[in-house]
Coordinates of N, CA, C and O and ligand atoms in Angstrom, one line a residue:
X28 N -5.0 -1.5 11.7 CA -5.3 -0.3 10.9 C -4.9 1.0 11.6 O -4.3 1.9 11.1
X29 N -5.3 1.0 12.8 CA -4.6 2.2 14.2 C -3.6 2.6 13.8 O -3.3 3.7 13.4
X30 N -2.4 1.2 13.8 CA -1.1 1.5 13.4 C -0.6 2.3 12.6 O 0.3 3.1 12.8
X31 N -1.4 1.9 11.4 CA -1.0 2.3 10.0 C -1.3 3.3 9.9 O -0.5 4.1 9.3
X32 N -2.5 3.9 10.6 CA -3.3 5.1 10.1 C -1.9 6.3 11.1 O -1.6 7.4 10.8
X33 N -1.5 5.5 11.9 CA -0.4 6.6 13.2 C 0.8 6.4 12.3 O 1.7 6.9 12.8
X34 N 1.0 6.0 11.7 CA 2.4 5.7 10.9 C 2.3 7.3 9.7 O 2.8 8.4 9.8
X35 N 1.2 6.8 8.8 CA 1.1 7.6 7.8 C 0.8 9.2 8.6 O 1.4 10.2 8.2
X36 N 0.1 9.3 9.5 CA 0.0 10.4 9.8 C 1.2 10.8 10.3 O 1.4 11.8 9.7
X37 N 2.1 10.5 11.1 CA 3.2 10.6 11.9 C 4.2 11.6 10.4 O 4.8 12.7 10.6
X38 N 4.1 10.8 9.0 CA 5.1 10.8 8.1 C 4.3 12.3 7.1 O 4.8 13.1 6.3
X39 N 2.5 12.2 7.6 CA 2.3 14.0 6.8 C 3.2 14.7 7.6 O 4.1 15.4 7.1
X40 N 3.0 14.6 9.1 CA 3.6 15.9 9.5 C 4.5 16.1 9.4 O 4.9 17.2 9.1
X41 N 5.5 15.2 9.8 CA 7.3 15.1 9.0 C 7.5 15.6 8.0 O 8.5 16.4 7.9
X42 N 6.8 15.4 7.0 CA 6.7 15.9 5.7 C 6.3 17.6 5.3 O 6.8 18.4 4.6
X43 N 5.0 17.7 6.1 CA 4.9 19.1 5.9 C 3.8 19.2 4.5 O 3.6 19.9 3.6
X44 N 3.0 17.8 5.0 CA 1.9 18.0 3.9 C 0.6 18.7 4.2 O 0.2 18.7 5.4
X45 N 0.2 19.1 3.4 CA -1.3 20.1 4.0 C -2.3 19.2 4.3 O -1.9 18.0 4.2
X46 N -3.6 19.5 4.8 CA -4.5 18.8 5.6 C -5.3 17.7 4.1 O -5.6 16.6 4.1
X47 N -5.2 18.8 3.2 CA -6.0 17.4 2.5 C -5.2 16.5 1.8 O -5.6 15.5 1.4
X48 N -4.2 16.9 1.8 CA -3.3 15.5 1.5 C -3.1 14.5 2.2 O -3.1 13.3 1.8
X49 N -2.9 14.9 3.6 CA -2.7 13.9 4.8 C -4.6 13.5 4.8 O -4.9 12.3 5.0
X50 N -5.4 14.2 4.6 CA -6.4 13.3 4.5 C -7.1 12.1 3.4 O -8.1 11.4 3.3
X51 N -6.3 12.3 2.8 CA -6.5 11.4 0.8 C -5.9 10.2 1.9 O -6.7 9.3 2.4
X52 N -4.4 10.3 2.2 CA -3.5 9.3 3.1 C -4.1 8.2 4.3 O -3.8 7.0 4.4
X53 N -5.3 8.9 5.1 CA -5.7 8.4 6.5 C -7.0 8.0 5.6 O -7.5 7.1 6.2
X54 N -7.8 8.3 4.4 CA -9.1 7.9 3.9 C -8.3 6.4 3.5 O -8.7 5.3 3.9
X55 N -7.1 6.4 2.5 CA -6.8 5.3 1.7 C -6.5 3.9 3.2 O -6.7 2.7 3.3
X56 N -6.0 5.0 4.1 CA -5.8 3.1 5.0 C -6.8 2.7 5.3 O -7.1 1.6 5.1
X57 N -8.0 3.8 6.0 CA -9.1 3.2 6.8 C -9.7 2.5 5.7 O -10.5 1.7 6.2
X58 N -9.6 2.4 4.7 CA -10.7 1.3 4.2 C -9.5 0.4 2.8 O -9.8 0.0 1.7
X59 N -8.6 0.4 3.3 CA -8.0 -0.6 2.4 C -8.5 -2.1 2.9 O -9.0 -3.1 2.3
X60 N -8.0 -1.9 4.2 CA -8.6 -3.6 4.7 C -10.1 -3.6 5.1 O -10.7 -4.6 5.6
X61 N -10.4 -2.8 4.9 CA -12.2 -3.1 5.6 C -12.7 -4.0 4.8 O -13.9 -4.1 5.1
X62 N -12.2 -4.8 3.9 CA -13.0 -6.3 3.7 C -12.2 -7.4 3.8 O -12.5 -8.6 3.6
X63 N -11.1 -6.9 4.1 CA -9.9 -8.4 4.4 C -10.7 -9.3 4.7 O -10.7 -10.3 4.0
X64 N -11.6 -9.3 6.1 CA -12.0 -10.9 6.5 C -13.5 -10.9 6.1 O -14.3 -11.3 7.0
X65 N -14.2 -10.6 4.9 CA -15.4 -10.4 4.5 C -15.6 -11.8 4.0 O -14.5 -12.4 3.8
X66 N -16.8 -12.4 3.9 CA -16.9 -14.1 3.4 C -16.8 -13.2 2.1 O -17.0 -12.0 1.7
X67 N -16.3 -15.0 1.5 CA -16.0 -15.1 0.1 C -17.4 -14.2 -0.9 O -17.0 -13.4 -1.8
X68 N -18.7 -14.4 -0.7 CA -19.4 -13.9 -1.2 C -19.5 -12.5 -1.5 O -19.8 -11.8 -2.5
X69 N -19.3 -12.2 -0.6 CA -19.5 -10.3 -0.6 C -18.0 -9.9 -1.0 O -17.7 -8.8 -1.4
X70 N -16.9 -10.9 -0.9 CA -15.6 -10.2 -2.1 C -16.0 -10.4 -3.6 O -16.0 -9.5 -4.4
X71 N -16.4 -11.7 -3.8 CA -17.0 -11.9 -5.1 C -18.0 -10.7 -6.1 O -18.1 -10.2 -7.2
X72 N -18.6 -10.5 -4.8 CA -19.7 -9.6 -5.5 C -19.2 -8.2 -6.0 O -19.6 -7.7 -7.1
X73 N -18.2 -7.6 -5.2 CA -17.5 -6.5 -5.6 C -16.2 -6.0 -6.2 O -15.6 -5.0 -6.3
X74 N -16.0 -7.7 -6.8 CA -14.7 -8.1 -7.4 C -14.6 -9.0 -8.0 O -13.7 -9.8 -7.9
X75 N -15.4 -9.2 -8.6 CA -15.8 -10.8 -9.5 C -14.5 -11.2 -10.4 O -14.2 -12.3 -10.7
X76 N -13.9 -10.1 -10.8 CA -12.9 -10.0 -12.3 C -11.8 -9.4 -11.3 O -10.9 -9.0 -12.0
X77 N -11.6 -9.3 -10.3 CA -9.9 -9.6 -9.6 C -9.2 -10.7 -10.1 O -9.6 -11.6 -10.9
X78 N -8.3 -10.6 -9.6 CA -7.5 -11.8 -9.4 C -8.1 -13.1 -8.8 O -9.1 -12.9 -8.2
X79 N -7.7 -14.5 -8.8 CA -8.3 -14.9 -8.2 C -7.7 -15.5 -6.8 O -8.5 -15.9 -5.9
X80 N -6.0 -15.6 -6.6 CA -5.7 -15.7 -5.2 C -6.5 -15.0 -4.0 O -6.8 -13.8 -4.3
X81 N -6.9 -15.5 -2.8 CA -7.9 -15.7 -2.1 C -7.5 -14.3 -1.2 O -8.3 -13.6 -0.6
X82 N -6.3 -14.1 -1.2 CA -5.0 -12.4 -0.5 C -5.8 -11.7 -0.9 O -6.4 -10.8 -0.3
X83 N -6.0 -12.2 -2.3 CA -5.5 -10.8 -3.3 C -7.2 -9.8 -3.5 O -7.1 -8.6 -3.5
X84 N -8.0 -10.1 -3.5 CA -9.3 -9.5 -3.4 C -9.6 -8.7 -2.9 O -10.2 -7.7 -3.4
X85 N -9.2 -8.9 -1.4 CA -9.9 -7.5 -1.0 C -9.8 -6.3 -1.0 O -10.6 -5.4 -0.6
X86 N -8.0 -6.0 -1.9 CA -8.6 -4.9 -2.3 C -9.5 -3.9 -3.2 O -10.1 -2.8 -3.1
X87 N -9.4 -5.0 -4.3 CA -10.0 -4.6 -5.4 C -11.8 -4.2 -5.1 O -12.6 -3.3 -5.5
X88 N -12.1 -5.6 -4.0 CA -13.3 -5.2 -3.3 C -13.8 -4.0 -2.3 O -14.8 -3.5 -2.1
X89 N -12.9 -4.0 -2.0 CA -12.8 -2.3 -0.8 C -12.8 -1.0 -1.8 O -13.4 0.1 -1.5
X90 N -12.1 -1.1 -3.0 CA -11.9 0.4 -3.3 C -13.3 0.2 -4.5 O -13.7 1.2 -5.1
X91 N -13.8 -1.0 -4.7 CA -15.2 -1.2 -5.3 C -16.3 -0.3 -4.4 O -17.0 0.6 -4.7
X92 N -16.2 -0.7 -3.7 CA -17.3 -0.4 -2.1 C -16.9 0.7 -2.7 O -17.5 1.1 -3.6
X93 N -15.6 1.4 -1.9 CA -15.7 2.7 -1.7 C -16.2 3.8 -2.8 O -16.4 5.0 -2.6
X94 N -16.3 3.2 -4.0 CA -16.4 3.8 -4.8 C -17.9 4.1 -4.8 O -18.4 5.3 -4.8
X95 N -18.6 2.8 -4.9 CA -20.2 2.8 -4.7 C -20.3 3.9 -3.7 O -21.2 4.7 -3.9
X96 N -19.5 4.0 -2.7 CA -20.0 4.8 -1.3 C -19.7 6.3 -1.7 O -20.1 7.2 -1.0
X97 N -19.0 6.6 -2.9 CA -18.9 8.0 -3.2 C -17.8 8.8 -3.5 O -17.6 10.0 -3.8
X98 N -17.1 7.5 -3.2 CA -15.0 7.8 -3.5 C -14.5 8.2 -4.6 O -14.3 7.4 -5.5
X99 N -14.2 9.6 -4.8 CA -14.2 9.4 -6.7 C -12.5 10.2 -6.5 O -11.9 10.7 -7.5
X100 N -11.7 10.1 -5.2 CA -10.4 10.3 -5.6 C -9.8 9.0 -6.1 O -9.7 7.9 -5.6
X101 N -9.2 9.4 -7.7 CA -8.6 8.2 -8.0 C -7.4 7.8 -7.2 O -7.2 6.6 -6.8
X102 N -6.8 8.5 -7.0 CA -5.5 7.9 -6.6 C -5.5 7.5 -4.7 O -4.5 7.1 -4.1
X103 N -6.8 7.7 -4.2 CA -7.6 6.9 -3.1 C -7.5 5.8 -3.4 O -6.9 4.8 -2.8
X104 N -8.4 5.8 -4.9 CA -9.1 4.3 -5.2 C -8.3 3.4 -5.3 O -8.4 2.2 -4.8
X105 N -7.0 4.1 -6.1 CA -6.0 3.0 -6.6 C -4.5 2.0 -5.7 O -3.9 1.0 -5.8
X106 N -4.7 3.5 -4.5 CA -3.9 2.4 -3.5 C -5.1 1.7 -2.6 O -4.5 1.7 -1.5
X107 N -5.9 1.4 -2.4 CA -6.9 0.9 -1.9 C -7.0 -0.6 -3.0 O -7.2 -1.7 -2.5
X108 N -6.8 -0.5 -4.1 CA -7.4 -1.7 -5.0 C -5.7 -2.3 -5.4 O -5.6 -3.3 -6.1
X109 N -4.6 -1.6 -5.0 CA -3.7 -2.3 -6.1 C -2.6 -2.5 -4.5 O -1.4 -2.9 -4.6
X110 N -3.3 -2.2 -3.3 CA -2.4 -2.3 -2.2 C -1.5 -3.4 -1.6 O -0.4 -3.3 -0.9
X111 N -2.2 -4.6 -2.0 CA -1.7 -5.8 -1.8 C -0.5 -6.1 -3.3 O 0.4 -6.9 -3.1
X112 N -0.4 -5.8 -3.9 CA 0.3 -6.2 -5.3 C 1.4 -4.7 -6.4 O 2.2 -4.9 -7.3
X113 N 1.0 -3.8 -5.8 CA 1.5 -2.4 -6.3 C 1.1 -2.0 -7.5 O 0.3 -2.6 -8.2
X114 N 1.7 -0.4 -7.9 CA 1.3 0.0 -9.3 C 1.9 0.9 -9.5 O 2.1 1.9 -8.7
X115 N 2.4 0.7 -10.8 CA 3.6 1.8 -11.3 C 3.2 3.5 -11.4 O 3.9 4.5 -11.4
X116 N 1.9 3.3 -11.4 CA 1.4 4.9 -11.6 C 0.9 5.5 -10.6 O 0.6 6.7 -10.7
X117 N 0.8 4.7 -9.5 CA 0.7 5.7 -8.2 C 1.1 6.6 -7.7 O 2.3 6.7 -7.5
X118 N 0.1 7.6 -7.2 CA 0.7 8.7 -6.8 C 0.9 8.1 -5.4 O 0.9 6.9 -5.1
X119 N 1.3 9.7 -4.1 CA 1.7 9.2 -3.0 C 1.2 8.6 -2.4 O 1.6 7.6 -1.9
X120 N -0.3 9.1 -2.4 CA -1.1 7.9 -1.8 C -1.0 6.5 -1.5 O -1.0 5.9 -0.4
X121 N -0.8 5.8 -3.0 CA -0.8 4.3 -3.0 C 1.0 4.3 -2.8 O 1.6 3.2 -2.9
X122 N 1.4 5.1 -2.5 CA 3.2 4.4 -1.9 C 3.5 4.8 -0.5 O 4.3 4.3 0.2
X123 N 2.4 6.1 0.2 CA 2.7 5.9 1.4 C 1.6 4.5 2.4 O 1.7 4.3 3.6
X124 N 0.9 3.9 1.8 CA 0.0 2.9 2.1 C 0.7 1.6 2.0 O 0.6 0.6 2.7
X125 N 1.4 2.0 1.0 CA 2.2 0.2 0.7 C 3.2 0.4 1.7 O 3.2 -0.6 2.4
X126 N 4.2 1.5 2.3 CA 5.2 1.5 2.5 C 4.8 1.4 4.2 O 5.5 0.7 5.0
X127 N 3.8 2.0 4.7 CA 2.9 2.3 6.0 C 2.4 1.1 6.4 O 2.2 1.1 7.6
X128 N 1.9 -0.2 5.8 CA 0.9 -1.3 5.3 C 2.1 -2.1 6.1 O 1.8 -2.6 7.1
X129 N 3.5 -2.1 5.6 CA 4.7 -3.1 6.1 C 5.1 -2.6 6.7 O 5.2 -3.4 7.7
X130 N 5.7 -1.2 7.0 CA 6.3 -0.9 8.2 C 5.6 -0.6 9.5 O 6.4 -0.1 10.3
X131 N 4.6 -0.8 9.9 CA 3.6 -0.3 10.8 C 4.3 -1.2 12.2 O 4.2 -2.4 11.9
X132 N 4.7 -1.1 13.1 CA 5.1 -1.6 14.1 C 4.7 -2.6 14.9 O 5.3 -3.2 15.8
X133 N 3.4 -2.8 14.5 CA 2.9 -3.9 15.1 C 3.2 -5.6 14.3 O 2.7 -6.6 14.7
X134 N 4.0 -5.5 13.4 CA 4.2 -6.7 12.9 C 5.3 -7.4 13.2 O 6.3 -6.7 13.2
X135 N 5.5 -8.8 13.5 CA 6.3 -9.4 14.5 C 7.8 -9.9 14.0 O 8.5 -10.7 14.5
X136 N 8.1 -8.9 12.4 CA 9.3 -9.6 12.1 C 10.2 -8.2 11.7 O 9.8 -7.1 11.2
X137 N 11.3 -8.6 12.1 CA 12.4 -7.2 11.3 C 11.8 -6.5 12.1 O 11.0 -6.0 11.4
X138 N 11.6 -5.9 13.4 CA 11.4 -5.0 14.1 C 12.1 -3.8 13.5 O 11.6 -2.8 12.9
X139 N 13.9 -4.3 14.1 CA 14.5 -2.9 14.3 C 14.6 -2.5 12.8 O 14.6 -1.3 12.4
X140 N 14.8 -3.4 12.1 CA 15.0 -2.7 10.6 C 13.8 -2.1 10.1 O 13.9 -1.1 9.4
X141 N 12.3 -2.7 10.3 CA 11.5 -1.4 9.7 C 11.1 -0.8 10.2 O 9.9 -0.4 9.9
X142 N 12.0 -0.1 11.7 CA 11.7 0.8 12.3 C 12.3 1.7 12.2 O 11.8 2.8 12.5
X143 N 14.2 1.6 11.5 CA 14.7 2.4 11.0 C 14.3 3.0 9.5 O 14.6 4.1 9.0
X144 N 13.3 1.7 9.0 CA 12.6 2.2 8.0 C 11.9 3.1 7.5 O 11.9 3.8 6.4
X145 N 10.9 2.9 8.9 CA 9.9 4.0 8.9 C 10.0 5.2 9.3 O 9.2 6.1 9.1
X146 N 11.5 5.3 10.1 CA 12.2 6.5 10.7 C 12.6 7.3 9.3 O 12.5 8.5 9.2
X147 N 13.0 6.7 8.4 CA 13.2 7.4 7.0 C 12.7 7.7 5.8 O 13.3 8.2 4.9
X148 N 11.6 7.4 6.0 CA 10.7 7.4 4.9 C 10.5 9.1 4.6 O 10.8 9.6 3.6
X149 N 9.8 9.8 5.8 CA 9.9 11.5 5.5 C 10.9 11.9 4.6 O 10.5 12.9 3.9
X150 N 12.3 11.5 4.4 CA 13.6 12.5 4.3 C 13.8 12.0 2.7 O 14.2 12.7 1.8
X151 N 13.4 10.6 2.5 CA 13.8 9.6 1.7 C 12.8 8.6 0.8 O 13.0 7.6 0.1
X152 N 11.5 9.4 1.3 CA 10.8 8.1 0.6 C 11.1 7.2 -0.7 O 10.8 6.0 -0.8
X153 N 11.8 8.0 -1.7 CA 12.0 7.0 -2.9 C 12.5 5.7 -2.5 O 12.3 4.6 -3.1
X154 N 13.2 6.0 -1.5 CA 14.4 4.7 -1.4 C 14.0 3.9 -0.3 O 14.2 2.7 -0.3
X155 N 13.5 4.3 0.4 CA 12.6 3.5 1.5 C 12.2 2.8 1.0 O 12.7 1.7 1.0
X156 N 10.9 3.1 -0.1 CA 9.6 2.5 -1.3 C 10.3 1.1 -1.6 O 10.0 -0.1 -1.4
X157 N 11.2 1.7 -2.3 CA 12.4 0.5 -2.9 C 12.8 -0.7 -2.2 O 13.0 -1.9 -2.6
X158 N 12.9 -0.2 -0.6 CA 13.9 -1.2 -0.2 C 12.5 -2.0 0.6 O 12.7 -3.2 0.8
X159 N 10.9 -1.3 1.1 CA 9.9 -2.2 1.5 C 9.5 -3.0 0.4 O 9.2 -4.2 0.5
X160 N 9.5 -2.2 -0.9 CA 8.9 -3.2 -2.1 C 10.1 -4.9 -2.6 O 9.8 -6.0 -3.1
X161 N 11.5 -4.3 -2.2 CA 12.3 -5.4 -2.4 C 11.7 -6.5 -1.7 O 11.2 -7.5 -2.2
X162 N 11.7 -6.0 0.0 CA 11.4 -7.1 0.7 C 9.6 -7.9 0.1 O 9.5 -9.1 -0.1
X163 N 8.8 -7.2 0.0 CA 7.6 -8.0 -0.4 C 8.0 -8.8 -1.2 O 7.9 -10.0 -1.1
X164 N 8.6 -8.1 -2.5 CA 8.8 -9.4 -3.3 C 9.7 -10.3 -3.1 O 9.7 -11.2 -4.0
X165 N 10.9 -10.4 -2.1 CA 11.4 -10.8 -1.8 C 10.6 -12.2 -1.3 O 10.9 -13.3 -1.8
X166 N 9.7 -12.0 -0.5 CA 8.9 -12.7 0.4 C 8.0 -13.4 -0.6 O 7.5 -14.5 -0.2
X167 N 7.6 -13.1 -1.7 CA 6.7 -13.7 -2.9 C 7.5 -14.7 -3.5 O 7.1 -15.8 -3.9
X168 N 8.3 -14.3 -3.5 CA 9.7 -15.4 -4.5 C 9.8 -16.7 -3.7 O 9.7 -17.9 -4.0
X169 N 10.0 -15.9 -2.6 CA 10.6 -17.2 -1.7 C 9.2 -18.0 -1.2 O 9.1 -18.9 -0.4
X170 N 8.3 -17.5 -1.7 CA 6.7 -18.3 -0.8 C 6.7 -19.4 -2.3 O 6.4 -20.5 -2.3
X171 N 7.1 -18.9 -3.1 CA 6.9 -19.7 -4.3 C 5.5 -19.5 -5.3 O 4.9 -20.2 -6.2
X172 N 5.3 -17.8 -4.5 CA 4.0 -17.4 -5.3 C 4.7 -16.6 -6.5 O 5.8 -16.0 -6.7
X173 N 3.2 -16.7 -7.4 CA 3.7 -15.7 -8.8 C 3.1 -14.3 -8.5 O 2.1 -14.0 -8.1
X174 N 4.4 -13.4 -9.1 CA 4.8 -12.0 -9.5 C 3.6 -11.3 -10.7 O 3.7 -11.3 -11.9
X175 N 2.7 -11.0 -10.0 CA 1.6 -10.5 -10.6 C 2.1 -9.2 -11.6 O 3.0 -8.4 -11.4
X176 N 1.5 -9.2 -12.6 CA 2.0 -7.8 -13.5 C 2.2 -6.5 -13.4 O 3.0 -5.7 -14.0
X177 N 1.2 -6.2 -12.6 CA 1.3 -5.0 -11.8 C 2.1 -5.2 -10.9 O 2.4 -4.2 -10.3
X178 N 2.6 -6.2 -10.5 CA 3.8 -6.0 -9.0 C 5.1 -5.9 -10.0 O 6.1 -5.5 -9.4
X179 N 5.3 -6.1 -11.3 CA 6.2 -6.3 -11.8 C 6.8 -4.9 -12.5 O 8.0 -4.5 -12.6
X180 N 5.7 -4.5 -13.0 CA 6.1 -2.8 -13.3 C 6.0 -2.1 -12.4 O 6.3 -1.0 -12.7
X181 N 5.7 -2.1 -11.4 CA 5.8 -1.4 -9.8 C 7.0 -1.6 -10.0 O 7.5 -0.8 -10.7
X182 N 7.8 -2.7 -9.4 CA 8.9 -2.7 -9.4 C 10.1 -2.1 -10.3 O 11.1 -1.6 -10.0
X183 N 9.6 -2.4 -11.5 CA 10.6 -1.7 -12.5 C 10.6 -0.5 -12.6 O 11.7 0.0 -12.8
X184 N 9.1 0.4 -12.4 CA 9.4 1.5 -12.0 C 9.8 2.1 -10.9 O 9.6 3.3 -10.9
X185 N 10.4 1.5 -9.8 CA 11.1 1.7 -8.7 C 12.3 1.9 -9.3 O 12.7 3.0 -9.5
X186 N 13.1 0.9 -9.6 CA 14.4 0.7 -9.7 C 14.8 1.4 -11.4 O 16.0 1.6 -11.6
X187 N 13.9 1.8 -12.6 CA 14.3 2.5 -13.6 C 14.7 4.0 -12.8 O 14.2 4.6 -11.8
X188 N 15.9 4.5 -13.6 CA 16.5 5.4 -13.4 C 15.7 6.7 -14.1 O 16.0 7.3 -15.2
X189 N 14.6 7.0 -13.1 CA 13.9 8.3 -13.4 C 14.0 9.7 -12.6 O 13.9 9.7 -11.4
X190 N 14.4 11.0 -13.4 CA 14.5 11.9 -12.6 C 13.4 12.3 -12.0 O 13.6 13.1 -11.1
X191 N 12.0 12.0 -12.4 CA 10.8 12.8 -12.1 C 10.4 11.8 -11.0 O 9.2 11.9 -10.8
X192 N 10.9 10.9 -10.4 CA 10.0 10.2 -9.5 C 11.2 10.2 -7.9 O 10.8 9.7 -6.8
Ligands
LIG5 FE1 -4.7 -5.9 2.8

């Protein structure tokens, strides 16, 4: 989470975002994974109506929490709960988390390429977005897992030809 949290911040200041934007950014990683390894019970409890792949929970359980805890930025909530799977309506938040989540340097595959990745994301994020979200689903195809609904209009709304995005 170190990583991620030095990635995203590395990409406010590149960017030239103000303090509370970069802070929406650094709130959404610190507690995206804060229940990844939580026993099955306490995801259940705060996610009963997720999905039911065993991945896929914690976020919907983290941005539950955070909510109880007092989180009422939506677009916090929503890359926090749709982080593992995507969502067409996210603001930056939930696409610098998805894109920060895979490129973070500590992961032991494609080094150099999602280091040139993450080198481009400031200048370019549309297309960055695109080419981290190919790879995830790339990686879902090939696991032989199914393309959740929301990963599926995430994606279409990547690749539809929008001027406003
Ligand atoms: Fe996660």
């Amino acid at each position: 989470m170190q990583r991620v949290a030095e990635l995203a911040a590395a990409w406010a200041e590149a960017m030239g975002v103000p303090d509370n934007e970069r802070h929406r950014w650094l709130r959404a990683v610190w507690l995206h994974d804060a229940l990844r390894d939580a026993p099955a019970e306490e995801l259940e409890r705060w996610a009963s109506s997720a999905p039911a792949p065993a991945g896929l929970k914690h976020g919907p359980a983290a941005a539950a929490r955070a909510k109880a805890d007092g989180e009422v930025d939506r677009g916090v909530l929503d890359a926090v709960r749709y982080h593992s799977v995507g969502l067409a309506e996210w603001d930056m938040v939930g696409r610098v988390l998805y894109a920060a989540d895979f490129l973070e340097p500590g992961r032991p595959f494609e080094k150099e390429q999602r280091a040139e990745l993450a080198r481009r994301f400031p200048a370019d994020s549309r297309a960055v977005l695109r080419e981290v979200a190919r790879r995830r689903l790339a990686h879902i195809v090939a696991s032989g897992w199914p393309l959740l609904e929301p990963t599926v209009r995430f994606w279409n709304s990547l690749v539809s030809p929008s001027p406003s995005r």
